[in-house]
mmCIF file of C-alpha atoms in Angstrom:
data_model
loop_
_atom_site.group_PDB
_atom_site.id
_atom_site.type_symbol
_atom_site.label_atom_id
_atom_site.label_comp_id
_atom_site.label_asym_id
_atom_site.label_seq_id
_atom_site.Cartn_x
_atom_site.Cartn_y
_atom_site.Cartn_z
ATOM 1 C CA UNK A 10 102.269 124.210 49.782
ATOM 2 C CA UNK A 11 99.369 123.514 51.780
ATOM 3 C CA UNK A 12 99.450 122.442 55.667
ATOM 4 C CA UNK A 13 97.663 120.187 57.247
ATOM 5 C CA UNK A 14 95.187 119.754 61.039
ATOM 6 C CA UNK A 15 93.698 116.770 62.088
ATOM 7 C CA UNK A 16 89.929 117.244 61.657
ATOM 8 C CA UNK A 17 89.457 115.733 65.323
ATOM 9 C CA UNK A 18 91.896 114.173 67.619
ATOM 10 C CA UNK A 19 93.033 110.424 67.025
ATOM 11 C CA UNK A 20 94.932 107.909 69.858
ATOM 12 C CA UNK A 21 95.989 104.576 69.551
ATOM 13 C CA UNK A 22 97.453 102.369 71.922
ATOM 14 C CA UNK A 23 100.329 99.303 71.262
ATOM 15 C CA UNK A 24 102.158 97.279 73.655
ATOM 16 C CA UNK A 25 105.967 96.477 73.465
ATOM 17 C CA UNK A 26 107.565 93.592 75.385
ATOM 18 C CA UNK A 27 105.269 94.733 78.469
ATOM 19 C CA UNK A 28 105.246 98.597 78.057
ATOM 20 C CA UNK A 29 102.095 100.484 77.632
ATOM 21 C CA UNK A 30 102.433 103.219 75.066
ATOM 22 C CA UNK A 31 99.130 105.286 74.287
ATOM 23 C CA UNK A 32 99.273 107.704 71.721
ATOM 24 C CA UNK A 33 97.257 110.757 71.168
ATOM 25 C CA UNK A 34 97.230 113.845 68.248
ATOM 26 C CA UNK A 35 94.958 116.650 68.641
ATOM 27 C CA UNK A 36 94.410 120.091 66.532
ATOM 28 C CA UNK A 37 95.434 122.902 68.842
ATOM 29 C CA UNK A 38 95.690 126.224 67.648
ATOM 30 C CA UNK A 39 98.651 127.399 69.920
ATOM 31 C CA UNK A 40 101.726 126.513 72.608
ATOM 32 C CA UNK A 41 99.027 127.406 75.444
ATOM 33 C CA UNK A 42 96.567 125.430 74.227
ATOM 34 C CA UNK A 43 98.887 122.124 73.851
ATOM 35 C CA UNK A 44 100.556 122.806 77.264
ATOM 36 C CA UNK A 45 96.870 122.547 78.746
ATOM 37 C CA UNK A 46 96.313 119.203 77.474
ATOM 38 C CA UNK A 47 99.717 117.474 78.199
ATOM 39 C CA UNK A 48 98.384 118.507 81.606
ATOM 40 C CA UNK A 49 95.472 117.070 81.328
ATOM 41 C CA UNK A 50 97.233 114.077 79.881
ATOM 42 C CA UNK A 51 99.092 113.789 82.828
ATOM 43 C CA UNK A 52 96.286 114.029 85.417
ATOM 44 C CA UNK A 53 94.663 111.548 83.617
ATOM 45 C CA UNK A 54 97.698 109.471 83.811
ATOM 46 C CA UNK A 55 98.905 109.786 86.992
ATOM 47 C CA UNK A 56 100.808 106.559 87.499
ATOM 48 C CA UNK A 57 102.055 106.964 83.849
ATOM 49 C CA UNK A 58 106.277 106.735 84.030
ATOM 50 C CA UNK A 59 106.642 109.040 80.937
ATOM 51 C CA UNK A 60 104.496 111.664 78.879
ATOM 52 C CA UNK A 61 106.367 112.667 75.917
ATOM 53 C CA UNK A 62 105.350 115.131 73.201
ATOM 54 C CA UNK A 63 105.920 117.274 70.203
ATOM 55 C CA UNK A 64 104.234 119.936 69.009
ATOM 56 C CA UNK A 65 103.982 121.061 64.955
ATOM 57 C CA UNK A 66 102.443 124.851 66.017
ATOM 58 C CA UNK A 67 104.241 127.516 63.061
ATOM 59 C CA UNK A 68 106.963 129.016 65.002
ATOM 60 C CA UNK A 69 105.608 127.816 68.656
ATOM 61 C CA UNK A 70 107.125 123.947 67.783
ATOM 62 C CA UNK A 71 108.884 122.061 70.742
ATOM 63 C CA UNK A 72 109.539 118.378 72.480
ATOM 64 C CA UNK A 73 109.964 116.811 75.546
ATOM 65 C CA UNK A 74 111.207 113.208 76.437
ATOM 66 C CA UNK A 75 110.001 113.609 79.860
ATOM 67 C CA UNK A 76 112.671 111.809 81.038
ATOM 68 C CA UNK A 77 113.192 109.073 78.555
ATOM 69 C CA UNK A 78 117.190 109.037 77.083
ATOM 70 C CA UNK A 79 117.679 112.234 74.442
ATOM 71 C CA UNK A 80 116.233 112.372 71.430
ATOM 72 C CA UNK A 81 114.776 108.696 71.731
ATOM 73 C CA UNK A 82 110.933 110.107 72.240
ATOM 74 C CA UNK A 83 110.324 114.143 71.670
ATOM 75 C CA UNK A 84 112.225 113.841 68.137
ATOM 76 C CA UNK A 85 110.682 110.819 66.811
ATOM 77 C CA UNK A 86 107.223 111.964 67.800
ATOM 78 C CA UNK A 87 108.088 115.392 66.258
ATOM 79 C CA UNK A 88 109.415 113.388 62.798
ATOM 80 C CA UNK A 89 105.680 111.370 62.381
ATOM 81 C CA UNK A 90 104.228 114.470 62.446
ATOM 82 C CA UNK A 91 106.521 116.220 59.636
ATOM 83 C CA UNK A 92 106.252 113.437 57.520
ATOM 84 C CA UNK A 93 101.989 113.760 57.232
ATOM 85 C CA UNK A 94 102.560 117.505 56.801
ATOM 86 C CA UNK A 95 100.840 118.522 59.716
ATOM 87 C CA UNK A 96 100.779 121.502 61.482
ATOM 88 C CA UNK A 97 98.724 123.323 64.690
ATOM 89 C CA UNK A 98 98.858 119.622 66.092
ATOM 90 C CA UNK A 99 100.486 118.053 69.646
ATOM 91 C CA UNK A 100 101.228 114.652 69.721
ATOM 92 C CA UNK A 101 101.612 112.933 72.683
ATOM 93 C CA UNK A 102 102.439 109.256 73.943
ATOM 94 C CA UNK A 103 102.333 107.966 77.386
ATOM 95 C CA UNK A 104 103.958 105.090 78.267
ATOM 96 C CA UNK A 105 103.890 102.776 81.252
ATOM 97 C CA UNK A 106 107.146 101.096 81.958
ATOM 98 C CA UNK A 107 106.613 96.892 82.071
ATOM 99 C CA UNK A 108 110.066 96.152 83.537
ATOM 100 C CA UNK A 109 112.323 95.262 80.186
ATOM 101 C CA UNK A 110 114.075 97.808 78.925
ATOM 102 C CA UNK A 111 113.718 98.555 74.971
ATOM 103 C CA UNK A 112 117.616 100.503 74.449
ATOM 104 C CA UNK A 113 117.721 103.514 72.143
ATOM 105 C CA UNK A 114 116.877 101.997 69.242
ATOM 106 C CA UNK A 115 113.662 100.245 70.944
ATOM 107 C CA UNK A 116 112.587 103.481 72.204
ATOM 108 C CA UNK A 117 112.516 105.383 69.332
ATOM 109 C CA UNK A 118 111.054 103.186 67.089
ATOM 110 C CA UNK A 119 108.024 102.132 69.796
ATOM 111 C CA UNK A 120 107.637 105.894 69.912
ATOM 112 C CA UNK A 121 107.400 106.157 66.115
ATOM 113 C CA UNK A 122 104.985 103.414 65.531
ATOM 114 C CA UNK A 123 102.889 104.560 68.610
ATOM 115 C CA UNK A 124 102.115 107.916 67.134
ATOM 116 C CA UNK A 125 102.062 106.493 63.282
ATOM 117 C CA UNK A 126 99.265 103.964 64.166
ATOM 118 C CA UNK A 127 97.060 106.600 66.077
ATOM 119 C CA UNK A 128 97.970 108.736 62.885
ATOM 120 C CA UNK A 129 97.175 105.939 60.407
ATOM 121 C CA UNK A 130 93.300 106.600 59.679
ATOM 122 C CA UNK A 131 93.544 110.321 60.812
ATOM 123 C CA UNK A 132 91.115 112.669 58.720
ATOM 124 C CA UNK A 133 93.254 115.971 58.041
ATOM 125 C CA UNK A 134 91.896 119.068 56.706
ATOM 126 C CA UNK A 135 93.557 122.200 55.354
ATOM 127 C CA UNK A 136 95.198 124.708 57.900
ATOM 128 C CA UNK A 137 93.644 127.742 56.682
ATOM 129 C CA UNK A 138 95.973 130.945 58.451
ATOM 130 C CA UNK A 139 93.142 133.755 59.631
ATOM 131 C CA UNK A 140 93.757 137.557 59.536
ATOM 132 C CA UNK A 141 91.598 139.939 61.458
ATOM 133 C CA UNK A 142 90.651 143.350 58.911
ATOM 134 C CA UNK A 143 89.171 145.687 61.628
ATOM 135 C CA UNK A 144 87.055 148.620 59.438
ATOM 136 C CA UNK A 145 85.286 151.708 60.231
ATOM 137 C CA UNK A 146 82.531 153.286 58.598
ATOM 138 C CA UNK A 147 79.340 155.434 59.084
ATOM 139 C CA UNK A 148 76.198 153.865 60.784
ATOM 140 C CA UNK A 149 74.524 154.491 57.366
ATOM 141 C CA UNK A 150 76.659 152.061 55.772
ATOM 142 C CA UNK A 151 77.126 149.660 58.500
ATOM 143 C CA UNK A 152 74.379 147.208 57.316
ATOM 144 C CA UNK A 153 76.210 146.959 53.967
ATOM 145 C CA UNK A 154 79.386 145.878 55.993
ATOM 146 C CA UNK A 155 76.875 143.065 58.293
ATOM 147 C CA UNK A 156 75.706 141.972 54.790
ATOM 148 C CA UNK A 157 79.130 141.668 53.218
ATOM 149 C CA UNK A 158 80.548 139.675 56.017
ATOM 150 C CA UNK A 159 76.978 137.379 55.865
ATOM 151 C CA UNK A 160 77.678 136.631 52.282
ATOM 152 C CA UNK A 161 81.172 136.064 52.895
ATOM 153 C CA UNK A 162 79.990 133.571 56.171
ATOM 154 C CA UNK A 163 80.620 130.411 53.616
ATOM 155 C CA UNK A 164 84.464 132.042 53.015
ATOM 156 C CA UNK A 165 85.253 131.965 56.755
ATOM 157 C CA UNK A 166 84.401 135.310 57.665
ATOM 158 C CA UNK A 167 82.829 136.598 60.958
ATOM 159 C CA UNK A 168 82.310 139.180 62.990
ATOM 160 C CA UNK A 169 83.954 138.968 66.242
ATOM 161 C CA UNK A 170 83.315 142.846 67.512
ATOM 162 C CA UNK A 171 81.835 145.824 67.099
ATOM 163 C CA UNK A 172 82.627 148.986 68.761
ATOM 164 C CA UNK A 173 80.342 152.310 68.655
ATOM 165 C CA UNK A 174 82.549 155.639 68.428
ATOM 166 C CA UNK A 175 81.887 158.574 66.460
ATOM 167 C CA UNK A 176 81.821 155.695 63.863
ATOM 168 C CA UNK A 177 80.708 152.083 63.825
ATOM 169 C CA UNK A 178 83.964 149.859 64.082
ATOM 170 C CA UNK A 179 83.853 146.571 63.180
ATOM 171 C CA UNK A 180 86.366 143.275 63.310
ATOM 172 C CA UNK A 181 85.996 140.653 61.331
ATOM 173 C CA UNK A 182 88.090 137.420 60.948
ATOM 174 C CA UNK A 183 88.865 135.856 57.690
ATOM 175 C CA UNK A 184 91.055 133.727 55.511
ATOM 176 C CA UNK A 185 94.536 135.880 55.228
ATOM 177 C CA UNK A 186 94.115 135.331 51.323
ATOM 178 C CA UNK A 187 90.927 137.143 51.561
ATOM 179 C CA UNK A 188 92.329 140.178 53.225
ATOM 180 C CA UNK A 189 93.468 142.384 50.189
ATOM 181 C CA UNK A 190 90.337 141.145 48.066
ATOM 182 C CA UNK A 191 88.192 142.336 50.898
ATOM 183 C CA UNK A 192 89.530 145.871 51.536
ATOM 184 C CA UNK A 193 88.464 146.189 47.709
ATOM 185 C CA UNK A 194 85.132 144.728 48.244
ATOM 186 C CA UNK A 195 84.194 146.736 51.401
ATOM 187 C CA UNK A 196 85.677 150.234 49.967
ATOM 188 C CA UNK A 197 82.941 149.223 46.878
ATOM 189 C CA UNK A 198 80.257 148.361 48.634
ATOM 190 C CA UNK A 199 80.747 151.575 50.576
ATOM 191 C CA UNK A 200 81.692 154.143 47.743
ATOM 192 C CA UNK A 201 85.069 154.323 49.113
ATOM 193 C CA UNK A 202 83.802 155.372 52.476
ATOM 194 C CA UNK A 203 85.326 152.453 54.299
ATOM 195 C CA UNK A 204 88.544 153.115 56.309
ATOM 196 C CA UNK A 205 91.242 150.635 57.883
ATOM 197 C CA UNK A 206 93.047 152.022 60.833
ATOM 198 C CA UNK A 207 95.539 148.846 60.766
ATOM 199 C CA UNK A 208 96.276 149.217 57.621
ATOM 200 C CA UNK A 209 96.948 153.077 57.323
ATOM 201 C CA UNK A 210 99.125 152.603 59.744
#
C-alpha cells in the first residue's frame, strides 16, 4: 500500500466566530526537521495564542495541543492527515483566540476543517523509502560503477560519497526496492568483483 508526501507545502486560513485559525502541511523528511518549522511557525507568530500540530513521520509520529483542552487539536489534526494517507508530513494550525469560546466539540471540528481545507487541493506524490548500498571495488572498475549509477540517475540513484582506500568505495542512495536488484547488477557489470561491506556483515 503506497504512502503518500505533499509535493510542496499547502496552508489555508478560516475564521470561526472571531478566531483566526491558519493552517499549514509541509513534506518533512524527519522529527528534527518538523520541530524546526513549528519553531519557525511560532516566531512568525508571535502573538499567536496556540500552535498545534501533528506529525505523520513512520515511527517519529507525535501531537501537541499547545495548550488547547486534550485531544481537541493534536488528534484531530493527526486524523486529517491519516485519512489522505499521508506520511513524512507536519501539519500545523495556529490560531488566534477572538474572545468566544468554541467548547470541545467547536474546537475539534475548527481544527479539522482548518487542516482539511489547506489539504483540499494538495498535490501528493508517492513516498518512495531510500536505502543507501555502499560498494567497493578496484579503480579499474570504478567507472563502470559511475556509469551504472548515471543510468540508474532516472531510478533515484546517486552518489553521495566516495572514499579512496586500498579500493575505491562508493555510496550511493536509491529506492529500497532497488537494493537487491542492484547488488546483482553491480556484481555483473563488475564480473563479480564488486563487494558490500554492509551487507557481508
Amino acid at each position: 500500500m503506497p504512502t503518500f508526501t505533499l509535493a510542496a507545502p499547502v496552508h489555508a486560513e478560516i475564521e470561526i466566530r472571531k478566531s483566526r485559525f491558519i493552517a499549514l502541511a509541509v513534506p518533512v523528511p524527519d522529527r528534527d526537521a518538523a520541530m524546526a518549522a513549528i519553531q519557525a511557525l511560532r516566531a512568525e507568530h508571535p502573538t499567536a495564542t496556540h500552535v498545534c500540530w501533528a506529525l505523520l513521520a513512520g515511527g517519529q509520529s507525535g501531537m501537541s495541543d499547545d495548550g488547547e483542552p486534550s485531544g481537541t487539536a493534536g488528534r484531530p489534526i493527526l486524523e486529517v492527515l491519516r485519512h489522505h494517507d499521508l506520511d513524512g508530513v507536519l501539519a500545523a494550525v495556529v490560531r488566534y483566540y477572538g474572545g468566544v469560546k468554541l467548547g470541545a466539540g467547536g474546537l475539534v471540528r475548527a481544527y479539522t476543517d482548518a487542516i482539511a481545507a489547506a489539504l483540499k487541493d494538495a498535490a501528493r506524490i508517492e513516498r518512495i523509502a531510500y536505502a543507501t548500498l555502499t560498494v567497493q571495488v578496484d579503480y579499474a572498475d570504478e567507472p563502470r560503477v559511475r556509469r551504472w549509477i548515471e543510468q540508474g540517475a532516472d531510478d533515484g540513484c546517486t552518489l553521495t560519497d566516495t572514499r579512496y582506500g586500498a579500493q575505491a568505495t562508493l555510496v550511493i542512495r536509491l529506492p529500497a526496492t532497488l537494493r537487491d536488484s542492484a547488488m546483482a547488477a553491480l556484481r555483473d557489470a563488475t564480473h563479480g568483483r564488486a563487494e558490500f561491506p554492509e551487507s557481508d556483515a
